[in-house]
CSV table of N, CA and C and ligand atoms in Angstrom, one decimal:
chain,number,residue,atom,x,y,z
A,14,UNK,N,76.9,119.5,-47.8
A,14,UNK,CA,77.4,118.8,-48.5
A,14,UNK,C,76.7,117.8,-49.8
A,15,UNK,N,76.7,118.5,-50.9
A,15,UNK,CA,76.2,118.2,-52.0
A,15,UNK,C,76.3,116.5,-52.8
A,16,UNK,N,75.4,115.6,-53.2
A,16,UNK,CA,75.9,114.3,-53.3
A,16,UNK,C,75.6,114.2,-54.8
A,17,UNK,N,76.6,113.3,-55.3
A,17,UNK,CA,76.3,113.6,-56.9
A,17,UNK,C,76.5,112.0,-57.2
A,18,UNK,N,75.2,111.6,-58.0
A,18,UNK,CA,75.3,110.0,-57.9
A,18,UNK,C,76.4,109.7,-59.1
A,19,UNK,N,77.3,108.5,-59.0
A,19,UNK,CA,78.6,108.3,-59.7
A,19,UNK,C,77.8,106.9,-60.8
A,20,UNK,N,77.4,108.2,-62.2
A,20,UNK,CA,77.0,107.1,-63.3
A,20,UNK,C,78.0,106.4,-64.6
A,21,UNK,N,78.9,105.3,-63.8
A,21,UNK,CA,79.4,104.6,-64.2
A,21,UNK,C,79.7,103.1,-64.1
A,22,UNK,N,80.0,102.0,-64.8
A,22,UNK,CA,80.2,101.5,-64.3
A,22,UNK,C,81.4,100.9,-63.1
A,23,UNK,N,80.8,100.1,-62.3
A,23,UNK,CA,82.3,100.4,-61.0
A,23,UNK,C,82.9,98.6,-61.1
A,24,UNK,N,83.9,98.4,-61.6
A,24,UNK,CA,84.8,97.2,-61.6
A,24,UNK,C,84.7,96.2,-60.3
A,25,UNK,N,84.6,95.6,-60.0
A,25,UNK,CA,84.9,95.1,-58.5
A,25,UNK,C,86.6,94.3,-58.4
A,26,UNK,N,87.1,94.3,-59.5
A,26,UNK,CA,88.5,94.6,-58.9
A,26,UNK,C,89.3,96.1,-59.2
A,27,UNK,N,90.6,96.0,-58.7
A,27,UNK,CA,91.0,97.1,-59.0
A,27,UNK,C,91.3,97.7,-60.6
A,28,UNK,N,90.8,99.1,-60.1
A,28,UNK,CA,90.8,99.8,-61.4
A,28,UNK,C,91.2,101.0,-61.2
A,29,UNK,N,91.9,102.1,-62.1
A,29,UNK,CA,91.6,103.6,-62.2
A,29,UNK,C,91.3,103.9,-62.9
A,30,UNK,N,90.2,104.7,-63.2
A,30,UNK,CA,89.2,105.3,-64.5
A,30,UNK,C,88.7,107.3,-64.4
A,31,UNK,N,88.6,107.4,-64.8
A,31,UNK,CA,88.4,108.6,-65.2
A,31,UNK,C,86.7,108.8,-65.2
A,32,UNK,N,86.1,109.7,-64.7
A,32,UNK,CA,84.4,109.8,-64.4
A,32,UNK,C,84.5,111.5,-64.7
A,33,UNK,N,83.0,111.5,-65.3
A,33,UNK,CA,82.8,112.8,-65.3
A,33,UNK,C,81.7,113.4,-64.4
A,34,UNK,N,81.4,114.1,-63.1
A,34,UNK,CA,80.4,114.7,-62.5
A,34,UNK,C,79.9,116.3,-62.7
A,35,UNK,N,78.9,116.8,-63.4
A,35,UNK,CA,78.7,118.1,-63.6
A,35,UNK,C,80.0,118.5,-64.5
A,36,UNK,N,80.3,117.5,-65.3
A,36,UNK,CA,81.4,118.3,-66.3
A,36,UNK,C,82.2,118.3,-66.0
A,37,UNK,N,82.6,117.8,-64.6
A,37,UNK,CA,84.0,118.4,-64.2
A,37,UNK,C,84.5,116.9,-64.2
A,38,UNK,N,86.0,116.3,-64.9
A,38,UNK,CA,86.7,115.0,-64.8
A,38,UNK,C,87.1,114.6,-63.4
A,39,UNK,N,87.0,113.7,-62.7
A,39,UNK,CA,87.8,113.4,-61.7
A,39,UNK,C,88.0,111.7,-61.7
A,40,UNK,N,88.8,111.2,-60.7
A,40,UNK,CA,89.5,110.3,-60.6
A,40,UNK,C,88.7,109.1,-60.1
A,41,UNK,N,88.3,108.5,-60.6
A,41,UNK,CA,87.6,107.3,-59.6
A,41,UNK,C,88.4,105.7,-59.4
A,42,UNK,N,89.0,105.2,-58.0
A,42,UNK,CA,89.5,103.9,-58.5
A,42,UNK,C,89.7,103.2,-57.2
A,43,UNK,N,89.6,102.0,-57.4
A,43,UNK,CA,89.5,100.8,-56.3
A,43,UNK,C,90.8,100.4,-56.1
A,44,UNK,N,91.2,100.5,-54.8
A,44,UNK,CA,92.5,100.2,-54.3
A,44,UNK,C,92.1,99.1,-53.1
A,45,UNK,N,93.0,98.1,-52.4
A,45,UNK,CA,92.5,97.5,-51.6
A,45,UNK,C,90.9,97.4,-51.1
A,46,UNK,N,90.3,97.2,-52.2
A,46,UNK,CA,88.3,96.6,-51.7
A,46,UNK,C,88.2,98.2,-51.2
A,47,UNK,N,88.6,99.3,-51.6
A,47,UNK,CA,88.2,100.2,-50.9
A,47,UNK,C,87.9,101.5,-52.3
A,48,UNK,N,86.6,102.3,-52.8
A,48,UNK,CA,86.7,103.0,-53.6
A,48,UNK,C,87.0,104.5,-53.2
A,49,UNK,N,87.7,105.2,-54.1
A,49,UNK,CA,87.8,106.6,-53.6
A,49,UNK,C,87.7,107.3,-55.1
A,50,UNK,N,87.1,108.7,-54.6
A,50,UNK,CA,87.2,109.8,-55.7
A,50,UNK,C,88.2,110.5,-55.3
A,51,UNK,N,89.4,111.3,-56.4
A,51,UNK,CA,90.0,112.1,-56.1
A,51,UNK,C,90.0,112.9,-57.4
A,52,UNK,N,90.9,113.8,-57.3
A,52,UNK,CA,90.9,114.7,-58.0
A,52,UNK,C,91.8,114.3,-59.3
A,53,UNK,N,91.5,114.9,-60.9
A,53,UNK,CA,92.1,114.1,-62.1
A,53,UNK,C,93.0,115.0,-62.1
A,54,UNK,N,93.6,116.2,-62.0
A,54,UNK,CA,94.7,116.8,-62.6
A,54,UNK,C,95.6,116.2,-61.6
A,55,UNK,N,97.0,116.2,-61.6
A,55,UNK,CA,98.1,116.2,-60.6
A,55,UNK,C,98.5,117.6,-60.8
A,56,UNK,N,98.7,117.7,-59.3
A,56,UNK,CA,99.2,119.2,-58.4
A,56,UNK,C,101.0,119.3,-59.1
A,57,UNK,N,101.4,118.3,-59.5
A,57,UNK,CA,103.0,118.6,-59.8
A,57,UNK,C,102.5,119.2,-61.1
A,58,UNK,N,102.5,118.9,-62.4
A,58,UNK,CA,102.3,119.7,-63.4
A,58,UNK,C,101.2,118.9,-64.4
A,59,UNK,N,100.3,118.9,-63.7
A,59,UNK,CA,98.7,118.8,-64.1
A,59,UNK,C,98.5,117.2,-65.2
A,60,UNK,N,99.4,116.5,-64.9
A,60,UNK,CA,99.4,115.1,-65.4
A,60,UNK,C,98.1,114.5,-64.7
A,61,UNK,N,97.2,113.6,-66.0
A,61,UNK,CA,96.5,113.1,-65.5
A,61,UNK,C,95.8,111.5,-64.7
A,62,UNK,N,95.6,111.6,-63.3
A,62,UNK,CA,95.7,110.7,-62.2
A,62,UNK,C,95.4,109.8,-63.1
A,63,UNK,N,93.7,109.8,-63.7
A,63,UNK,CA,92.9,108.5,-63.9
A,63,UNK,C,94.3,107.8,-65.0
A,64,UNK,N,94.9,108.3,-65.6
A,64,UNK,CA,95.8,107.2,-66.7
A,64,UNK,C,97.2,106.3,-65.5
A,65,UNK,N,97.0,106.8,-63.9
A,65,UNK,CA,98.3,106.4,-63.5
A,65,UNK,C,97.8,104.9,-63.0
A,66,UNK,N,98.1,105.0,-61.6
A,66,UNK,CA,97.9,103.0,-61.0
A,66,UNK,C,98.0,103.6,-59.5
A,67,UNK,N,97.6,102.4,-58.7
A,67,UNK,CA,97.9,102.0,-57.4
A,67,UNK,C,99.5,101.2,-56.8
A,68,UNK,N,99.8,101.8,-56.0
A,68,UNK,CA,100.3,101.1,-55.5
A,68,UNK,C,101.3,101.1,-54.0
A,69,UNK,N,100.9,100.2,-52.8
A,69,UNK,CA,100.7,100.1,-51.5
A,69,UNK,C,100.1,102.0,-50.9
A,70,UNK,N,98.8,101.5,-51.5
A,70,UNK,CA,98.4,102.8,-50.8
A,70,UNK,C,98.1,104.1,-51.3
A,71,UNK,N,98.7,104.1,-52.4
A,71,UNK,CA,99.0,105.2,-52.7
A,71,UNK,C,98.2,105.5,-54.5
A,72,UNK,N,98.4,106.4,-54.7
A,72,UNK,CA,98.0,106.7,-56.3
A,72,UNK,C,99.4,107.1,-57.0
A,73,UNK,N,99.8,106.6,-58.0
A,73,UNK,CA,100.7,107.1,-58.9
A,73,UNK,C,100.4,107.9,-60.2
A,74,UNK,N,101.0,109.3,-60.2
A,74,UNK,CA,101.0,109.8,-61.3
A,74,UNK,C,101.6,109.3,-62.1
A,75,UNK,N,101.1,109.0,-63.6
A,75,UNK,CA,101.9,108.0,-64.8
A,75,UNK,C,102.8,109.4,-65.2
A,76,UNK,N,103.4,110.6,-65.3
A,76,UNK,CA,103.8,111.6,-66.3
A,76,UNK,C,105.0,111.2,-65.4
A,77,UNK,N,105.7,112.1,-64.2
A,77,UNK,CA,106.6,111.5,-62.9
A,77,UNK,C,106.5,110.7,-62.5
A,78,UNK,N,105.5,109.7,-61.8
A,78,UNK,CA,105.6,109.1,-61.3
A,78,UNK,C,105.7,109.7,-59.8
A,79,UNK,N,105.1,111.1,-59.3
A,79,UNK,CA,104.8,111.4,-57.8
A,79,UNK,C,103.5,110.7,-57.6
A,80,UNK,N,103.7,110.0,-55.9
A,80,UNK,CA,102.6,109.4,-55.1
A,80,UNK,C,102.0,110.2,-54.2
A,81,UNK,N,100.6,110.2,-54.5
A,81,UNK,CA,99.9,110.9,-53.7
A,81,UNK,C,98.8,109.7,-52.0
A,82,UNK,N,98.8,109.7,-51.1
A,82,UNK,CA,98.5,109.0,-50.1
A,82,UNK,C,97.2,109.0,-50.3
A,83,UNK,N,96.4,107.8,-50.5
A,83,UNK,CA,95.2,107.6,-50.7
A,83,UNK,C,94.2,107.7,-49.5
A,84,UNK,N,95.1,107.6,-47.9
A,84,UNK,CA,94.3,108.4,-46.7
A,84,UNK,C,93.9,109.5,-46.8
A,85,UNK,N,95.1,110.1,-47.1
A,85,UNK,CA,95.0,111.7,-46.5
A,85,UNK,C,95.2,112.7,-47.9
A,86,UNK,N,95.5,112.1,-48.9
A,86,UNK,CA,96.2,113.2,-50.0
A,86,UNK,C,97.3,113.3,-50.0
A,87,UNK,N,97.5,113.5,-49.0
A,87,UNK,CA,99.4,113.9,-49.1
A,87,UNK,C,100.3,113.1,-50.0
A,88,UNK,N,101.4,113.8,-50.2
A,88,UNK,CA,102.2,113.5,-52.1
A,88,UNK,C,103.3,112.9,-50.8
A,89,UNK,N,104.1,111.9,-51.4
A,89,UNK,CA,105.2,111.4,-50.9
A,89,UNK,C,106.2,112.6,-50.1
A,90,UNK,N,107.3,112.0,-49.4
A,90,UNK,CA,108.2,112.7,-48.7
A,90,UNK,C,108.5,113.6,-50.0
A,91,UNK,N,108.9,114.8,-49.8
A,91,UNK,CA,109.9,116.0,-50.3
A,91,UNK,C,108.8,116.7,-51.2
A,92,UNK,N,107.6,116.1,-51.8
A,92,UNK,CA,106.5,116.7,-53.0
A,92,UNK,C,106.2,117.8,-52.1
A,93,UNK,N,105.7,117.6,-51.0
A,93,UNK,CA,105.1,119.2,-50.8
A,93,UNK,C,104.0,119.6,-51.1
A,94,UNK,N,103.0,118.7,-51.6
A,94,UNK,CA,102.1,118.8,-52.4
A,94,UNK,C,100.5,118.3,-52.1
A,95,UNK,N,99.7,117.7,-52.3
A,95,UNK,CA,98.6,116.7,-51.9
A,95,UNK,C,97.2,116.8,-52.9
A,96,UNK,N,96.6,115.7,-52.8
A,96,UNK,CA,95.4,115.9,-54.0
A,96,UNK,C,94.4,115.6,-52.9
A,97,UNK,N,93.1,116.3,-53.6
A,97,UNK,CA,91.8,116.5,-53.0
A,97,UNK,C,91.1,115.3,-52.7
A,98,UNK,N,90.6,114.7,-52.1
A,98,UNK,CA,89.8,113.0,-51.7
A,98,UNK,C,88.4,113.3,-51.1
A,99,UNK,N,87.4,112.9,-52.2
A,99,UNK,CA,86.2,113.3,-51.5
A,99,UNK,C,85.3,112.2,-51.2
A,100,UNK,N,84.4,112.5,-50.3
A,100,UNK,CA,83.7,111.9,-49.6
A,100,UNK,C,82.9,110.2,-50.6
A,101,UNK,N,82.7,109.1,-50.3
A,101,UNK,CA,81.7,108.6,-50.9
A,101,UNK,C,80.7,107.9,-49.6
A,102,UNK,N,79.7,107.7,-50.3
A,102,UNK,CA,78.4,107.3,-49.7
A,102,UNK,C,77.8,105.9,-50.5
A,103,UNK,N,77.9,105.1,-49.9
A,103,UNK,CA,76.6,103.6,-50.9
A,103,UNK,C,75.8,103.6,-50.5
A,104,UNK,N,74.7,104.0,-51.3
A,104,UNK,CA,73.1,104.1,-50.9
A,104,UNK,C,72.3,103.0,-51.6
A,105,UNK,N,71.4,102.7,-51.6
A,105,UNK,CA,70.3,101.9,-51.9
A,105,UNK,C,70.9,101.3,-54.0
A,106,UNK,N,70.7,103.0,-54.0
A,106,UNK,CA,70.4,103.0,-55.7
A,106,UNK,C,71.9,103.0,-56.5
A,107,UNK,N,73.2,103.2,-55.3
A,107,UNK,CA,74.5,103.4,-56.4
A,107,UNK,C,75.1,103.8,-55.5
A,108,UNK,N,75.8,104.4,-56.3
A,108,UNK,CA,77.2,105.2,-54.9
A,108,UNK,C,77.5,106.7,-55.3
A,109,UNK,N,77.4,107.3,-54.4
A,109,UNK,CA,77.7,108.9,-54.9
A,109,UNK,C,78.9,109.8,-54.2
A,110,UNK,N,79.3,110.6,-54.8
A,110,UNK,CA,80.2,111.1,-54.1
A,110,UNK,C,79.8,112.7,-53.8
A,111,UNK,N,80.4,113.2,-52.6
A,111,UNK,CA,80.0,114.3,-52.3
A,111,UNK,C,80.9,115.4,-51.8
A,112,UNK,N,80.3,116.5,-52.3
A,112,UNK,CA,81.1,118.4,-52.7
A,112,UNK,C,80.5,119.2,-51.3
A,113,UNK,N,81.9,119.5,-50.9
A,113,UNK,CA,81.0,120.9,-50.0
A,113,UNK,C,81.1,121.7,-51.1
A,114,UNK,N,80.1,122.7,-50.1
A,114,UNK,CA,80.1,124.0,-51.0
A,114,UNK,C,81.1,125.0,-51.1
A,115,UNK,N,82.1,124.8,-50.5
A,115,UNK,CA,83.4,125.4,-51.1
A,115,UNK,C,83.8,124.9,-51.8
A,116,UNK,N,84.2,123.6,-52.0
A,116,UNK,CA,84.5,122.5,-53.3
A,116,UNK,C,83.7,123.4,-54.6
A,117,UNK,N,82.5,123.2,-54.2
A,117,UNK,CA,81.7,123.7,-55.5
A,117,UNK,C,82.3,124.6,-55.9
A,118,UNK,N,82.4,125.6,-55.5
A,118,UNK,CA,83.3,126.7,-56.4
A,118,UNK,C,84.1,126.5,-56.7
A,119,UNK,N,85.1,125.4,-56.3
A,119,UNK,CA,86.9,125.4,-57.3
A,119,UNK,C,86.3,124.8,-57.8
A,120,UNK,N,85.2,123.4,-57.7
A,120,UNK,CA,85.1,122.5,-59.0
A,120,UNK,C,84.8,122.6,-60.3
A,121,UNK,N,83.2,123.5,-60.0
A,121,UNK,CA,82.9,123.4,-60.7
A,121,UNK,C,82.4,125.1,-61.6
A,122,UNK,N,83.6,125.9,-61.4
A,122,UNK,CA,84.0,127.3,-61.6
A,122,UNK,C,82.7,127.7,-63.0
A,123,UNK,N,82.0,128.3,-62.9
A,123,UNK,CA,81.2,128.7,-64.2
A,123,UNK,C,82.0,130.1,-64.8
B,25,FES,S1,102.4,115.6,-63.9
B,25,FES,FE1,102.2,114.3,-62.0
B,25,FES,S2,104.0,113.7,-61.1
B,25,FES,FE2,104.6,115.6,-62.9
């Protein structure tokens, strides 16, 4: 696992925002007092998930309002899709997000 420090202000209250790690745009959010880092592009039609909002444990895409479960990434019933959720680790010097080698090839394709 490769860990990258999240270099941005992280509000205490709920929020959804875009961040960049190694030039890759991701979606950072806090919902029900938990932080999540998920992919930023909606698998339905490419909507920007960091422009969305959270509801009942789900991230809602702002374009067609499809929903993704923040526990497992699964789309709501009938959608048949999912989003990637990345592990987070709190360290003394900040919050880190982890990527497996196989994810790095997909995420940071050069
Ligand atoms: S692009 Fe996200 S729901 Fe359609």
